[in-house]
Structure formats: structure tokens, C-alpha cells
Amino acid sequence: MIRHSLKAAGFAVGTLALAAPAMAQTDPSTEAMQRQIDALRAELARMQETIEAQQTERASRDASADAASSSASTRELAEENSAILETLQSTQINGQLEFGSVFNDWDERDKETAGDMDFGKFNLGFTGGTGKFNYSFQYRFYDGYNFLQHGWLGYDLTDDDSLKLGLVQAPFGNMDYGYLGWYGTLPYISGFNDNQNAGLKWDHSQGAWDTSLAFFKSDQLGDGNEHYGANAVGSSAQGNSEENQLAGRVAYTFGQGTDATTEINLSAKGGQLYNTRTGDSGDNWQAALGLSGQYGNWSTRLQATTYEYNAENPAESVSGISDDVIQIGAFGFNYLIPAEAEMYSASLAYSMDVDWGPVDNLYFYNDFSMIDPSGDYSAINGGFGDQADPMLNDLGMKVTAGPYYAWFDIVTNKNGLNYFGSPVDDDWHTSFQTHFGLTF
């Protein structure tokens, strides 16, 4: 409508402008006519400004609509990626690189070469979560083999309750390791401390009480021996595998919130013991009473463990393994423990902060453990025969300098499960070990 009026006004102005010279010659009221022409020109200019303003407003609205659409798309994309971004921001990467040097007094080559230094391990782990969801896993690389040390997905039901699904630590004995040094104890080597199993675990913590219940579908991921925690090995000559296990642990901490705490814990675990050679199932059970103390710079661990494996083994003449032992494995190595026994361990450690250049902490420790078999037991010769009770002691020190560390251990044992080649001859043997590396 404005555009039509503008055309009409323009036509009228043009007509009057053309007629103006003639009228100026014939009409004495030329000035009045000129004023009318000027008024029409002013009206034309006003209409033109109105049209331009409307066009500008329309363009602005279109630009705003485009901007709003673009903003909405950007916002939608940001919302879609917010969970990923939050997860990445909360993820923590950790790792460890370690080398080791070992001198064994029973090894003739070590006597000639003063021991050997080898690659120890490389660990890479990730932990994190968003909201009530969390996760953790660690993969380990050793010389010639590698495995998942642990890996689980978690959900916090409440502030006091959480669930973990995957390869999780069994709630048994003193947590987390059951010992205070580098090498470990006989209960750890036998799979009764710091053992990772595949299943679902519920943890409840309230005040001084800690309670855990778990169901483990399998002892490990697979039937081999390339894993962290020691378990019966389904692919071994004896062929037992721990399946469908239930585990529970309850602990109470005295002096919680102070620098002198004493945790008393009671735990039990057991279930199906399936034999891959015979296709039959037996059962197994284990129970432990533990004490974990922290008194200023001093730490202590005490644990008594009793257990029994009732296996449906193949005939001893077929497997070459005695029914008095159970064949277990870890770190790519199989060995024998009594099928029924009691185990005892005691550890003591002292941590001392220092300011010696780059060195900021010295840590001293001693772990002692022994096994009392219920019947005849031998760690060699397929378990046939009888030997003195196995004993193991690890005396050592750890030096820490920022991310760098070094462990120095004197490991002595008598009949120590033939673990990594130590002789079983009722005599004491010593291994001098140094392990150094860095954590990140």
C-alpha cells in the first residue's frame, strides 16, 4: 500500500515539476504551486524512509531468526556432548613404570654375574565418573604377558552405598593388599588377599562400620594363569575353576577419625569348584579374621585364614597332581598350595618423612607369614610327599623422591610354595631384590 502511494506521489510530483515552468509563465501564483511541489517531495521522502525502515526491520528479524536457529543448534550440540566433556574432565590417568634387579642365593648364574636387571612392569590406569556413575580400570604389561589387573563400572546408590560390576577386588581379609611391603605374604600368594574376581559387589559404609557383599560368576576372566590374583586354574593339569562364589566382609574401626585407628574385620567366601577335566563340581570355602592398625607413623596388619578345597579331580595317575593340593596360578605361573590349611600373617611398618634433597620419605617394613597344612603337603613333585611348614619373610625399605621410588627387599623363605623357582628342601633361602621406577 505504501509502495503504491509512493508511486502515485512520485507521479504527481513529476507531473507538477514538468508543469512548473509553463505555469511560471502563465500563472501568477507560481510560489503557491512550488510549495505544493515541495510538500509532495517531502511526503515522497518520508514514504521512502518508511519503506527502508520496514526492510531493515524485516532483515533484522530474519537475522535474529537465523541467529536463534544457529544458537539452538549450538546449544543442542553442546548438550549432546556435555556428558562426554564432563567425563573427560573428571578422568584421571595414572601409571607406573618399574625395573627390577634380583640376586637369588640358590641360582648359580646369579652367583657368577651378581644378579640380573630386567624390565619389571608398566601399568596404565583410568579412574573417573560423572554424577553417581564412576569407573576404574588398570592394565598391566610384564615381560612376555599382560592382563587386566582390575576393571569395573560403578554406581553410587546413596552416599553410603555403591555397586561395582566387573573385575573387582574380593571383599576378604585385610584390605587393600593384606601386607605392607613389596613382595607380599603367603596368604596373598595363595589368593586370599588382594584378589580380583569377576562379578558384582555392593559396598556399604556408615560411621565406623564397613560391609561388603559380592557375587562372583567367575574367579577370573578366562581359565588361564595370566592374571593378577591367584586362583585355581581351569586350564591346568588338575583343572579346577572357582565359579559362582559368594563373598562377604564386615569391619569395625575403633578410634575412627583419629591418628590411632584399629580395624577388626571378619570375612568369608565360598562356592562352586568346577573341574574342567572331569565335568564334575566340588566346593570350596575360606574365612579370615583380620586386624588393620594405623598409629601415627606406624602400621600393622594381622590375619588368620582357614580354608578348604573339596575338589572333584581327575585320577592322580592321570593328572599327576595329588588330591592333597590344589593347583593355582597367577602372573603366568602355576604352583601348589595345600587343599586344606590355616595361614597366618603379621606385618609392621614405619613411615618417616625426610628432607634429604629430592628424597622426601623413607618407609621401613617387615612381612612374615606361614602355612599350617591339615595333612601331608609338598609344593613340588605334584604335591606328593610331606614337607615342613612353608614360611616367608620380607624385610625391606622404600625410598621415595617425588614421582620416583625404589624398593629394597631381603626375601627369605623355607619351602615357600616354589614361588618363581625358590627351592623346596626344608632349608632357608634368600633373595635380594631391588625394584625402582616412577609413578604418574
PDB file of N, CA, C and O in Angstrom, residues 374-414:
ATOM      1  N   SER A 374      46.738 -79.058  56.879  1.00  0.00           N
ATOM      2  CA  SER A 374      45.986 -80.006  57.706  1.00  0.00           C
ATOM      3  C   SER A 374      46.471 -81.439  57.519  1.00  0.00           C
ATOM      4  O   SER A 374      46.243 -82.292  58.378  1.00  0.00           O
ATOM      5  N   GLY A 375      47.118 -81.725  56.385  1.00  0.00           N
ATOM      6  CA  GLY A 375      47.637 -83.073  56.134  1.00  0.00           C
ATOM      7  C   GLY A 375      48.986 -82.999  55.469  1.00  0.00           C
ATOM      8  O   GLY A 375      49.694 -81.991  55.571  1.00  0.00           O
ATOM      9  N   ASP A 376      49.352 -84.061  54.764  1.00  0.00           N
ATOM     10  CA  ASP A 376      50.619 -84.070  54.051  1.00  0.00           C
ATOM     11  C   ASP A 376      50.584 -83.022  52.932  1.00  0.00           C
ATOM     12  O   ASP A 376      49.559 -82.831  52.266  1.00  0.00           O
ATOM     13  N   TYR A 377      51.722 -82.384  52.729  1.00  0.00           N
ATOM     14  CA  TYR A 377      51.780 -81.355  51.687  1.00  0.00           C
ATOM     15  C   TYR A 377      53.207 -81.206  51.186  1.00  0.00           C
ATOM     16  O   TYR A 377      54.169 -81.187  51.964  1.00  0.00           O
ATOM     17  N   SER A 378      53.321 -81.077  49.882  1.00  0.00           N
ATOM     18  CA  SER A 378      54.587 -80.743  49.250  1.00  0.00           C
ATOM     19  C   SER A 378      54.306 -79.781  48.108  1.00  0.00           C
ATOM     20  O   SER A 378      53.334 -79.948  47.361  1.00  0.00           O
ATOM     21  N   ALA A 379      55.146 -78.766  47.973  1.00  0.00           N
ATOM     22  CA  ALA A 379      54.976 -77.788  46.898  1.00  0.00           C
ATOM     23  C   ALA A 379      55.593 -78.262  45.593  1.00  0.00           C
ATOM     24  O   ALA A 379      55.444 -77.603  44.560  1.00  0.00           O
ATOM     25  N   ILE A 380      56.274 -79.406  45.611  1.00  0.00           N
ATOM     26  CA  ILE A 380      56.910 -79.966  44.411  1.00  0.00           C
ATOM     27  C   ILE A 380      56.461 -81.410  44.244  1.00  0.00           C
ATOM     28  O   ILE A 380      55.677 -81.933  45.041  1.00  0.00           O
ATOM     29  N   ASN A 381      56.946 -82.069  43.187  1.00  0.00           N
ATOM     30  CA  ASN A 381      56.635 -83.483  42.933  1.00  0.00           C
ATOM     31  C   ASN A 381      55.137 -83.730  42.844  1.00  0.00           C
ATOM     32  O   ASN A 381      54.630 -84.765  43.313  1.00  0.00           O
ATOM     33  N   GLY A 382      54.403 -82.761  42.245  1.00  0.00           N
ATOM     34  CA  GLY A 382      52.956 -82.927  42.096  1.00  0.00           C
ATOM     35  C   GLY A 382      52.209 -82.905  43.404  1.00  0.00           C
ATOM     36  O   GLY A 382      51.036 -83.313  43.457  1.00  0.00           O
ATOM     37  N   GLY A 383      52.858 -82.447  44.480  1.00  0.00           N
ATOM     38  CA  GLY A 383      52.190 -82.397  45.778  1.00  0.00           C
ATOM     39  C   GLY A 383      52.325 -83.671  46.585  1.00  0.00           C
ATOM     40  O   GLY A 383      51.806 -83.754  47.706  1.00  0.00           O
ATOM     41  N   PHE A 384      53.006 -84.665  46.040  1.00  0.00           N
ATOM     42  CA  PHE A 384      53.173 -85.930  46.760  1.00  0.00           C
ATOM     43  C   PHE A 384      54.342 -85.804  47.738  1.00  0.00           C
ATOM     44  O   PHE A 384      55.407 -85.284  47.402  1.00  0.00           O
ATOM     45  N   GLY A 385      54.155 -86.301  48.934  1.00  0.00           N
ATOM     46  CA  GLY A 385      55.184 -86.223  49.966  1.00  0.00           C
ATOM     47  C   GLY A 385      54.763 -85.258  51.059  1.00  0.00           C
ATOM     48  O   GLY A 385      53.618 -84.801  51.118  1.00  0.00           O
ATOM     49  N   ASP A 386      55.700 -84.968  51.960  1.00  0.00           N
ATOM     50  CA  ASP A 386      55.413 -84.076  53.082  1.00  0.00           C
ATOM     51  C   ASP A 386      56.642 -83.208  53.339  1.00  0.00           C
ATOM     52  O   ASP A 386      57.779 -83.680  53.230  1.00  0.00           O
ATOM     53  N   GLN A 387      56.423 -81.978  53.682  1.00  0.00           N
ATOM     54  CA  GLN A 387      57.499 -81.036  53.915  1.00  0.00           C
ATOM     55  C   GLN A 387      57.199 -80.224  55.166  1.00  0.00           C
ATOM     56  O   GLN A 387      56.068 -80.238  55.674  1.00  0.00           O
ATOM     57  N   ALA A 388      58.205 -79.535  55.660  1.00  0.00           N
ATOM     58  CA  ALA A 388      57.993 -78.647  56.803  1.00  0.00           C
ATOM     59  C   ALA A 388      57.088 -77.486  56.392  1.00  0.00           C
ATOM     60  O   ALA A 388      56.959 -77.150  55.218  1.00  0.00           O
ATOM     61  N   ASP A 389      56.444 -76.886  57.392  1.00  0.00           N
ATOM     62  CA  ASP A 389      55.501 -75.796  57.114  1.00  0.00           C
ATOM     63  C   ASP A 389      56.179 -74.666  56.335  1.00  0.00           C
ATOM     64  O   ASP A 389      57.259 -74.192  56.719  1.00  0.00           O
ATOM     65  N   PRO A 390      55.554 -74.191  55.228  1.00  0.00           N
ATOM     66  CA  PRO A 390      56.128 -73.081  54.461  1.00  0.00           C
ATOM     67  C   PRO A 390      56.152 -71.795  55.292  1.00  0.00           C
ATOM     68  O   PRO A 390      55.204 -71.485  56.023  1.00  0.00           O
ATOM     69  N   MET A 391      57.246 -71.037  55.170  1.00  0.00           N
ATOM     70  CA  MET A 391      57.396 -69.747  55.840  1.00  0.00           C
ATOM     71  C   MET A 391      58.025 -68.753  54.870  1.00  0.00           C
ATOM     72  O   MET A 391      58.846 -69.128  54.030  1.00  0.00           O
ATOM     73  N   LEU A 392      57.639 -67.489  55.022  1.00  0.00           N
ATOM     74  CA  LEU A 392      58.141 -66.436  54.145  1.00  0.00           C
ATOM     75  C   LEU A 392      58.290 -65.148  54.939  1.00  0.00           C
ATOM     76  O   LEU A 392      57.407 -64.794  55.738  1.00  0.00           O
ATOM     77  N   ASN A 393      59.412 -64.450  54.747  1.00  0.00           N
ATOM     78  CA  ASN A 393      59.619 -63.159  55.413  1.00  0.00           C
ATOM     79  C   ASN A 393      60.209 -62.164  54.410  1.00  0.00           C
ATOM     80  O   ASN A 393      61.123 -62.492  53.650  1.00  0.00           O
ATOM     81  N   ASP A 394      59.671 -60.945  54.429  1.00  0.00           N
ATOM     82  CA  ASP A 394      60.157 -59.874  53.556  1.00  0.00           C
ATOM     83  C   ASP A 394      60.512 -58.669  54.424  1.00  0.00           C
ATOM     84  O   ASP A 394      59.633 -58.013  54.992  1.00  0.00           O
ATOM     85  N   LEU A 395      61.811 -58.394  54.524  1.00  0.00           N
ATOM     86  CA  LEU A 395      62.320 -57.236  55.270  1.00  0.00           C
ATOM     87  C   LEU A 395      62.827 -56.221  54.262  1.00  0.00           C
ATOM     88  O   LEU A 395      63.632 -56.553  53.393  1.00  0.00           O
ATOM     89  N   GLY A 396      62.363 -54.965  54.380  1.00  0.00           N
ATOM     90  CA  GLY A 396      62.784 -54.025  53.361  1.00  0.00           C
ATOM     91  C   GLY A 396      62.558 -52.570  53.693  1.00  0.00           C
ATOM     92  O   GLY A 396      62.095 -52.204  54.783  1.00  0.00           O
ATOM     93  N   MET A 397      62.889 -51.746  52.697  1.00  0.00           N
ATOM     94  CA  MET A 397      62.768 -50.297  52.818  1.00  0.00           C
ATOM     95  C   MET A 397      62.392 -49.732  51.458  1.00  0.00           C
ATOM     96  O   MET A 397      62.865 -50.200  50.417  1.00  0.00           O
ATOM     97  N   LYS A 398      61.553 -48.696  51.474  1.00  0.00           N
ATOM     98  CA  LYS A 398      61.201 -47.974  50.266  1.00  0.00           C
ATOM     99  C   LYS A 398      61.680 -46.532  50.391  1.00  0.00           C
ATOM    100  O   LYS A 398      61.475 -45.884  51.417  1.00  0.00           O
ATOM    101  N   VAL A 399      62.326 -46.020  49.339  1.00  0.00           N
ATOM    102  CA  VAL A 399      62.786 -44.635  49.291  1.00  0.00           C
ATOM    103  C   VAL A 399      61.971 -43.908  48.221  1.00  0.00           C
ATOM    104  O   VAL A 399      61.895 -44.380  47.073  1.00  0.00           O
ATOM    105  N   THR A 400      61.378 -42.774  48.592  1.00  0.00           N
ATOM    106  CA  THR A 400      60.535 -42.017  47.664  1.00  0.00           C
ATOM    107  C   THR A 400      61.111 -40.624  47.451  1.00  0.00           C
ATOM    108  O   THR A 400      61.460 -39.935  48.414  1.00  0.00           O
ATOM    109  N   ALA A 401      61.199 -40.219  46.181  1.00  0.00           N
ATOM    110  CA  ALA A 401      61.654 -38.880  45.815  1.00  0.00           C
ATOM    111  C   ALA A 401      60.701 -38.343  44.757  1.00  0.00           C
ATOM    112  O   ALA A 401      60.877 -38.599  43.566  1.00  0.00           O
ATOM    113  N   GLY A 402      59.677 -37.640  45.198  1.00  0.00           N
ATOM    114  CA  GLY A 402      58.663 -37.154  44.262  1.00  0.00           C
ATOM    115  C   GLY A 402      57.996 -38.316  43.560  1.00  0.00           C
ATOM    116  O   GLY A 402      57.511 -39.251  44.208  1.00  0.00           O
ATOM    117  N   PRO A 403      57.990 -38.334  42.216  1.00  0.00           N
ATOM    118  CA  PRO A 403      57.358 -39.444  41.500  1.00  0.00           C
ATOM    119  C   PRO A 403      58.236 -40.687  41.403  1.00  0.00           C
ATOM    120  O   PRO A 403      57.777 -41.739  40.970  1.00  0.00           O
ATOM    121  N   TYR A 404      59.498 -40.584  41.828  1.00  0.00           N
ATOM    122  CA  TYR A 404      60.423 -41.708  41.732  1.00  0.00           C
ATOM    123  C   TYR A 404      60.448 -42.505  43.039  1.00  0.00           C
ATOM    124  O   TYR A 404      60.246 -41.959  44.123  1.00  0.00           O
ATOM    125  N   TYR A 405      60.730 -43.793  42.929  1.00  0.00           N
ATOM    126  CA  TYR A 405      60.767 -44.648  44.118  1.00  0.00           C
ATOM    127  C   TYR A 405      61.735 -45.801  43.892  1.00  0.00           C
ATOM    128  O   TYR A 405      62.088 -46.139  42.760  1.00  0.00           O
ATOM    129  N   ALA A 406      62.132 -46.419  45.005  1.00  0.00           N
ATOM    130  CA  ALA A 406      62.971 -47.624  44.948  1.00  0.00           C
ATOM    131  C   ALA A 406      62.658 -48.491  46.165  1.00  0.00           C
ATOM    132  O   ALA A 406      62.610 -47.989  47.304  1.00  0.00           O
ATOM    133  N   TRP A 407      62.401 -49.778  45.925  1.00  0.00           N
ATOM    134  CA  TRP A 407      62.192 -50.761  46.995  1.00  0.00           C
ATOM    135  C   TRP A 407      63.466 -51.600  47.139  1.00  0.00           C
ATOM    136  O   TRP A 407      64.041 -52.043  46.139  1.00  0.00           O
ATOM    137  N   PHE A 408      63.855 -51.854  48.374  1.00  0.00           N
ATOM    138  CA  PHE A 408      64.998 -52.722  48.658  1.00  0.00           C
ATOM    139  C   PHE A 408      64.521 -53.824  49.601  1.00  0.00           C
ATOM    140  O   PHE A 408      64.095 -53.549  50.727  1.00  0.00           O
ATOM    141  N   ASP A 409      64.572 -55.086  49.139  1.00  0.00           N
ATOM    142  CA  ASP A 409      63.984 -56.199  49.890  1.00  0.00           C
ATOM    143  C   ASP A 409      64.986 -57.321  50.111  1.00  0.00           C
ATOM    144  O   ASP A 409      65.775 -57.662  49.212  1.00  0.00           O
ATOM    145  N   ILE A 410      64.900 -57.906  51.314  1.00  0.00           N
ATOM    146  CA  ILE A 410      65.584 -59.159  51.617  1.00  0.00           C
ATOM    147  C   ILE A 410      64.492 -60.178  51.893  1.00  0.00           C
ATOM    148  O   ILE A 410      63.843 -60.160  52.950  1.00  0.00           O
ATOM    149  N   VAL A 411      64.245 -61.054  50.919  1.00  0.00           N
ATOM    150  CA  VAL A 411      63.147 -62.017  50.993  1.00  0.00           C
ATOM    151  C   VAL A 411      63.721 -63.383  51.346  1.00  0.00           C
ATOM    152  O   VAL A 411      64.495 -63.958  50.574  1.00  0.00           O
ATOM    153  N   THR A 412      63.349 -63.894  52.506  1.00  0.00           N
ATOM    154  CA  THR A 412      63.808 -65.217  52.936  1.00  0.00           C
ATOM    155  C   THR A 412      62.614 -66.152  53.029  1.00  0.00           C
ATOM    156  O   THR A 412      61.507 -65.730  53.403  1.00  0.00           O
ATOM    157  N   ASN A 413      62.832 -67.419  52.687  1.00  0.00           N
ATOM    158  CA  ASN A 413      61.719 -68.371  52.751  1.00  0.00           C
ATOM    159  C   ASN A 413      62.224 -69.778  52.997  1.00  0.00           C
ATOM    160  O   ASN A 413      63.369 -70.105  52.689  1.00  0.00           O
ATOM    161  N   LYS A 414      61.338 -70.580  53.547  1.00  0.00           N
ATOM    162  CA  LYS A 414      61.571 -72.011  53.691  1.00  0.00           C
ATOM    163  C   LYS A 414      60.368 -72.725  53.100  1.00  0.00           C
ATOM    164  O   LYS A 414      59.239 -72.539  53.558  1.00  0.00           O
TER     165      LYS A 414
END
